[in-house]
Short mmCIF file of C-alpha atoms in Angstrom, two decimals:
data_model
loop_
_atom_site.label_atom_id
_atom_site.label_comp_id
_atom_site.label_asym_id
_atom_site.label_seq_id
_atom_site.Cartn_x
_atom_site.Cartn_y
_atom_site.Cartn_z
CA UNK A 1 19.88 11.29 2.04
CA UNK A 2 16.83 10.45 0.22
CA UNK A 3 15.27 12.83 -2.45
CA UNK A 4 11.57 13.82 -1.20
CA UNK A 5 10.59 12.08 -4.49
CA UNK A 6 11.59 8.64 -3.18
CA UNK A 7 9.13 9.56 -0.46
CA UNK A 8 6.34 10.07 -2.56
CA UNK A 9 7.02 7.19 -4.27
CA UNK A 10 7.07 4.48 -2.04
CA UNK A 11 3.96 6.27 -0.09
CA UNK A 12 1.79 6.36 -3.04
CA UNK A 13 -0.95 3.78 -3.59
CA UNK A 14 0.23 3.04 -6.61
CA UNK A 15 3.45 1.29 -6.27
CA UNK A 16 3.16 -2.31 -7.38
CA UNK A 17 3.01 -3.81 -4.04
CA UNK A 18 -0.64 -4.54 -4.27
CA UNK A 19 -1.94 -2.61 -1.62
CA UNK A 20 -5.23 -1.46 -3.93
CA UNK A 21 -6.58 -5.29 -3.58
CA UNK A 22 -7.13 -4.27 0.30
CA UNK A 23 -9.75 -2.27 1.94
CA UNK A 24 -8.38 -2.45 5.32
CA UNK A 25 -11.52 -4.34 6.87
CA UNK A 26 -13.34 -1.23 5.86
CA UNK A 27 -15.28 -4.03 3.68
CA UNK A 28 -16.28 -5.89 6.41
CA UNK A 29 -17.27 -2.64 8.64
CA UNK A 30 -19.37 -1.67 5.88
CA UNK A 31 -21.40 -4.36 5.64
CA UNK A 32 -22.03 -5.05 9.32
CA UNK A 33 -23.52 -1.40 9.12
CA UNK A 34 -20.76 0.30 11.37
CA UNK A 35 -19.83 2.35 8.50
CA UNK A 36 -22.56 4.34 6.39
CA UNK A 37 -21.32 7.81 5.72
CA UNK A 38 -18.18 10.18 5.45
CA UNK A 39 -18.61 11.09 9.80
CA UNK A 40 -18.31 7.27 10.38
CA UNK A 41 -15.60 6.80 7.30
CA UNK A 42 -13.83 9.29 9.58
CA UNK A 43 -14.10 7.50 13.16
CA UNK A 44 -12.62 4.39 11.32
CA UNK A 45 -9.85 6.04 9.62
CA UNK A 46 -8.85 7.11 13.31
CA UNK A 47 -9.39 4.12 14.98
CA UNK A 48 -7.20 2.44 12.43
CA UNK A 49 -4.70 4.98 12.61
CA UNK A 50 -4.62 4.36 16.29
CA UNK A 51 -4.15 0.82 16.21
CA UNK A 52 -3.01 -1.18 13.23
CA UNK A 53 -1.51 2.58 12.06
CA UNK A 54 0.70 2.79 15.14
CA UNK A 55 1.66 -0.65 15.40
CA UNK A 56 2.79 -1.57 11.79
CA UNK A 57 4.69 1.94 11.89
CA UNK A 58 6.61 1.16 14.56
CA UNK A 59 7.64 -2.15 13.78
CA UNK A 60 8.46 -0.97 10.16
CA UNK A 61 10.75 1.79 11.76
CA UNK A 62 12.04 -0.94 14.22
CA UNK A 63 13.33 -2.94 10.95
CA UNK A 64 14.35 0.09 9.44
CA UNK A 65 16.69 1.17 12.90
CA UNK A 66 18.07 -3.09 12.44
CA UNK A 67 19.37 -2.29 9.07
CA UNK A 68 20.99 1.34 9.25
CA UNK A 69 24.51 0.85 10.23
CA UNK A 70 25.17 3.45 13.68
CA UNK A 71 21.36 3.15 14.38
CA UNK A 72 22.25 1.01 17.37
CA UNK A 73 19.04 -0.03 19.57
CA UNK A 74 18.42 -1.96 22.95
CA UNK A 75 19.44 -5.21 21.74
CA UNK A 76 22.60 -4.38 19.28
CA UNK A 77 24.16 -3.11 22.29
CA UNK A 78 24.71 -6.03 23.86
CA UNK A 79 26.56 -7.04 20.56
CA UNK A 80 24.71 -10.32 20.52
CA UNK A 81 22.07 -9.41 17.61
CA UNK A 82 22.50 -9.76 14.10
CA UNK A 83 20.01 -7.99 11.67
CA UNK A 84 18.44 -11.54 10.78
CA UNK A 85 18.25 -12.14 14.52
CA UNK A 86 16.43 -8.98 15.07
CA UNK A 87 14.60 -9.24 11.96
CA UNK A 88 13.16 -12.88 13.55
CA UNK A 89 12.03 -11.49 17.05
CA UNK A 90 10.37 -8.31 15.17
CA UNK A 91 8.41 -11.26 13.38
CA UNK A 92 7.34 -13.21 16.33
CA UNK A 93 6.27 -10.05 18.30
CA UNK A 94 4.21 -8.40 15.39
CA UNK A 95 2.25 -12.27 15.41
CA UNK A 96 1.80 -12.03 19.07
CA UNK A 97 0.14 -8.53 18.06
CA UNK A 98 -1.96 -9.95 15.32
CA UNK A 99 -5.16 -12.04 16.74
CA UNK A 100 -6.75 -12.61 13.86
CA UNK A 101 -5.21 -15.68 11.36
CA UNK A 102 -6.36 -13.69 8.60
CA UNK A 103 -5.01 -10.52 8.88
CA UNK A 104 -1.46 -12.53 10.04
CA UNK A 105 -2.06 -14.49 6.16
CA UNK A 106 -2.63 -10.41 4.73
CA UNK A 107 0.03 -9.00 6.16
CA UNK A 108 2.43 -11.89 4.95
CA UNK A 109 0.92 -11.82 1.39
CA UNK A 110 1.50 -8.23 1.54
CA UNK A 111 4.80 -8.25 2.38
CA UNK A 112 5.76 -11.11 -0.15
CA UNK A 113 4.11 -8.58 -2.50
CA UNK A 114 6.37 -5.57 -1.43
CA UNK A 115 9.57 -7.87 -1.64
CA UNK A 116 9.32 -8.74 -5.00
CA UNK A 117 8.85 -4.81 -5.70
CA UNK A 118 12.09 -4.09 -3.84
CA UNK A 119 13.94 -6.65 -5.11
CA UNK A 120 13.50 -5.48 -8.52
CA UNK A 121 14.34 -1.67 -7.47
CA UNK A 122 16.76 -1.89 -4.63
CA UNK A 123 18.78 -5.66 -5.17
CA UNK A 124 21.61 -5.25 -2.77
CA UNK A 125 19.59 -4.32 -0.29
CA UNK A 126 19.62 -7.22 2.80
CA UNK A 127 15.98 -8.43 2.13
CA UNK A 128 17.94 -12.12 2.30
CA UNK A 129 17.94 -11.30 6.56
CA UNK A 130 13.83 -11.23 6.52
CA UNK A 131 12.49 -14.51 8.30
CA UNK A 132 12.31 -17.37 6.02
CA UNK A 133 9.01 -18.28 7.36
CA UNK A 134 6.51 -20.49 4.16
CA UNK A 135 4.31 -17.39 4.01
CA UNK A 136 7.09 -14.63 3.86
CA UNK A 137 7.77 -12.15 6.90
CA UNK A 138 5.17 -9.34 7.49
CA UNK A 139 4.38 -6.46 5.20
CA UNK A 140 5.74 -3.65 8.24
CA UNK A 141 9.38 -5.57 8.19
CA UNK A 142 9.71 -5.50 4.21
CA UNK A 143 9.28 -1.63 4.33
CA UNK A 144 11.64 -1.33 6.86
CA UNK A 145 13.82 -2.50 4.97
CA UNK A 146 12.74 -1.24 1.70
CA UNK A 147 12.76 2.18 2.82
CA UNK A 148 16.44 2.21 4.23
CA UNK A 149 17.74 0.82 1.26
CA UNK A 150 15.52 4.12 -0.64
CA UNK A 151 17.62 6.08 1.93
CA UNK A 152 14.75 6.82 3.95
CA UNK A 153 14.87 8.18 7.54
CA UNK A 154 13.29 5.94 10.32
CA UNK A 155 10.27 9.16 10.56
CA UNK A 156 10.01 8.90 7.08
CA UNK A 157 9.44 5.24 7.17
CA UNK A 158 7.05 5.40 9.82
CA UNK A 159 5.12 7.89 7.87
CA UNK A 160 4.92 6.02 5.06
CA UNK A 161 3.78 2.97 7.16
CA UNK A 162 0.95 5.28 8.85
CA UNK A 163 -0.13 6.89 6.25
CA UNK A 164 -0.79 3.91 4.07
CA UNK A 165 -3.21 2.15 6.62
CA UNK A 166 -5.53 5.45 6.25
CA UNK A 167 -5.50 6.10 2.18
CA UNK A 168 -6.20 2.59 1.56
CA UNK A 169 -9.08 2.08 3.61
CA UNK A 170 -9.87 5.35 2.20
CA UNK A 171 -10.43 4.76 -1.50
CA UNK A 172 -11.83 2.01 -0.67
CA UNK A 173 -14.54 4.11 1.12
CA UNK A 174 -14.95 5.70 -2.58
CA UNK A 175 -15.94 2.30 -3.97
CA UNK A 176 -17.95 1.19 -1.41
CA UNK A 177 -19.91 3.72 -0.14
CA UNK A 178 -20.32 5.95 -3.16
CA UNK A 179 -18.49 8.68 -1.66
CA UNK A 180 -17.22 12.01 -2.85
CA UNK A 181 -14.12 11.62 -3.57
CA UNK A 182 -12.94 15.33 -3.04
CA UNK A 183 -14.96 14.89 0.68
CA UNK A 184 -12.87 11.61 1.61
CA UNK A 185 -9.42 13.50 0.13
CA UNK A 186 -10.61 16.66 2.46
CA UNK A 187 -11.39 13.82 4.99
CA UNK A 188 -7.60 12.84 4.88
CA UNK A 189 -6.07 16.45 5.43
CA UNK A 190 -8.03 16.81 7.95
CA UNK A 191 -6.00 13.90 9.33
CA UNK A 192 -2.67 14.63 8.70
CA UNK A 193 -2.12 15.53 11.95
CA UNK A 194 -2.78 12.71 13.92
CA UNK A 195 -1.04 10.88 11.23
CA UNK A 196 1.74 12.58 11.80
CA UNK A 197 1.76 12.24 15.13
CA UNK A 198 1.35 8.91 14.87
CA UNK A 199 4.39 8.26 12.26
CA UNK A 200 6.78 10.06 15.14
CA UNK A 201 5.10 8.46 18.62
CA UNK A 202 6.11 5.15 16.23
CA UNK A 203 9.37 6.34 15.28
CA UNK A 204 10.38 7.24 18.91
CA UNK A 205 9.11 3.42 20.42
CA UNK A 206 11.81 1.72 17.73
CA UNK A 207 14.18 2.16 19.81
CA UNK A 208 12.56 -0.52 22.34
CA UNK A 209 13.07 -3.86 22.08
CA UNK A 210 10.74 -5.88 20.37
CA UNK A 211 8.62 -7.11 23.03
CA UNK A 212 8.10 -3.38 24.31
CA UNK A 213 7.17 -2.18 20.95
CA UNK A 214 3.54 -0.87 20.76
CA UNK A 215 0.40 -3.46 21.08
CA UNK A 216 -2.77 -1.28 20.11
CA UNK A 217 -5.56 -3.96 19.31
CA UNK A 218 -9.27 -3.55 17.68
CA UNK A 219 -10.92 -7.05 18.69
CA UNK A 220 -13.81 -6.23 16.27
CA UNK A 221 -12.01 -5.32 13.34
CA UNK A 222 -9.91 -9.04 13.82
CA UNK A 223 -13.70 -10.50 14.01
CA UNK A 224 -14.59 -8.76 10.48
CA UNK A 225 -11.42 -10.06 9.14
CA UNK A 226 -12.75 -13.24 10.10
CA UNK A 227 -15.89 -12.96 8.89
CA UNK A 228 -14.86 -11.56 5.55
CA UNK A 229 -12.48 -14.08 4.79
CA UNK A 230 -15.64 -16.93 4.45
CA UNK A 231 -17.95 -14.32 1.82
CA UNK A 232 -17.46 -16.32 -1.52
CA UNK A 233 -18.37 -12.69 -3.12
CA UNK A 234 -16.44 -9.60 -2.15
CA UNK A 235 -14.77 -6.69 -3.64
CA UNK A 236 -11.32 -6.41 -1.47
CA UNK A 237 -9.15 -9.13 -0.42
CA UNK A 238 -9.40 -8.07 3.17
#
């Protein structure tokens, strides 16, 4: 059983995964005038929660279900997958989910960030089952994994995963937008809930298969990610 400290840990912002370098698209949004103030801050942080929120939660809990022995899903039992195998299709199907080529590059670079964190905290964990894809398998699987090896539950991990696609964009929103900080951080309680509810309507779809895992989309924030990736001049790296 995992201390709540282990939690905290691998939820906060600043564990060296380089999650601080990313604003979430809130960049983009902020320049294209869609968000201005802390009420519009707000309607982002939801819709993101919604989407990208629910969908890298669940596949992170889906990895996180693969590697917990007596977690048995859909497909292990048949008896036919392995946790590399399953590993793989949670890969392809997270893609499929990801329109834009940029945000598939960030979530990659993200998770190669996050491996070489584990790796150096949790080594005999079975990080050598990720796809050996050039660009590294997606940020969601890594933390999966990562936060079974911490001991982790699969609502824990889905919380973590959840509540990380909010803060980010969050502080960014700080930067940006000149924000009060204690307003955003009041902002984010206000939250909570739906986060939470999120983290465990993620949780619950892991034990799908793959292709029935959740496909929330936000065409215009895969057009921003777009459109970011060409400024020569920008604060966040997405």
């Amino acid at each position: 059983m995992a201390t709540p400290s282990l939690l905290l840990l691998l939820a906060d912002g600043r564990f060296p995964a380089g999650a601080h370098a990313h604003s979430g698209g809130l960049e983009a949004a902020v320049a294209a005038g869609r968000v201005t103030d802390l009420a519009s801050l707000e309607a982002f942080l939801a819709g993101r929660l919604a989407t990208a929120g629910l969908v890298g939660a669940a596949f992170a809990a889906a990895a996180h279900r693969a590697a917990v022995p007596g977690t048995v899903g859909a497909a292990e039992s048949a008896g036919t997958a392995t946790l590399a195998t399953t590993l793989a299709q949670l890969d392809v199907e997270l893609d499929a989910r990801t329109a834009a080529p940029t945000l598939r590059t960030v979530s990659r670079r993200q998770g190669r960030a996050l491996l070489r964190a584990g790796r150096a905290i949790w080594p005999d964990a079975p990080f050598g089952d990720l796809p050996t894809t050039p660009a590294g398998a997606h940020q969601p699987l890594v933390l999966g994994l990562l936060c079974a090896a911490a001991g982790l539950s699969r609502l824990d991990t889905a919380t973590v995963a959840a509540y990380g696609t909010v803060t980010g964009a969050a502080s960014a929103g700080v930067r940006l937008l000149g924000l009060d900080p204690y307003q955003v951080q009041a902002l984010l309680v206000g939250l909570a809930d739906a986060c939470d509810g999120t983290a465990a309507d993620a949780a619950r779809a892991a034990d799908d298969p793959p292709e029935r895992l959740p496909a929330a989309a936000a065409p215009l924030a895969d057009i921003h990610a777009e459109i970011h990736a060409t400024w020569e001049v920008r604060l966040f790296a997405s």
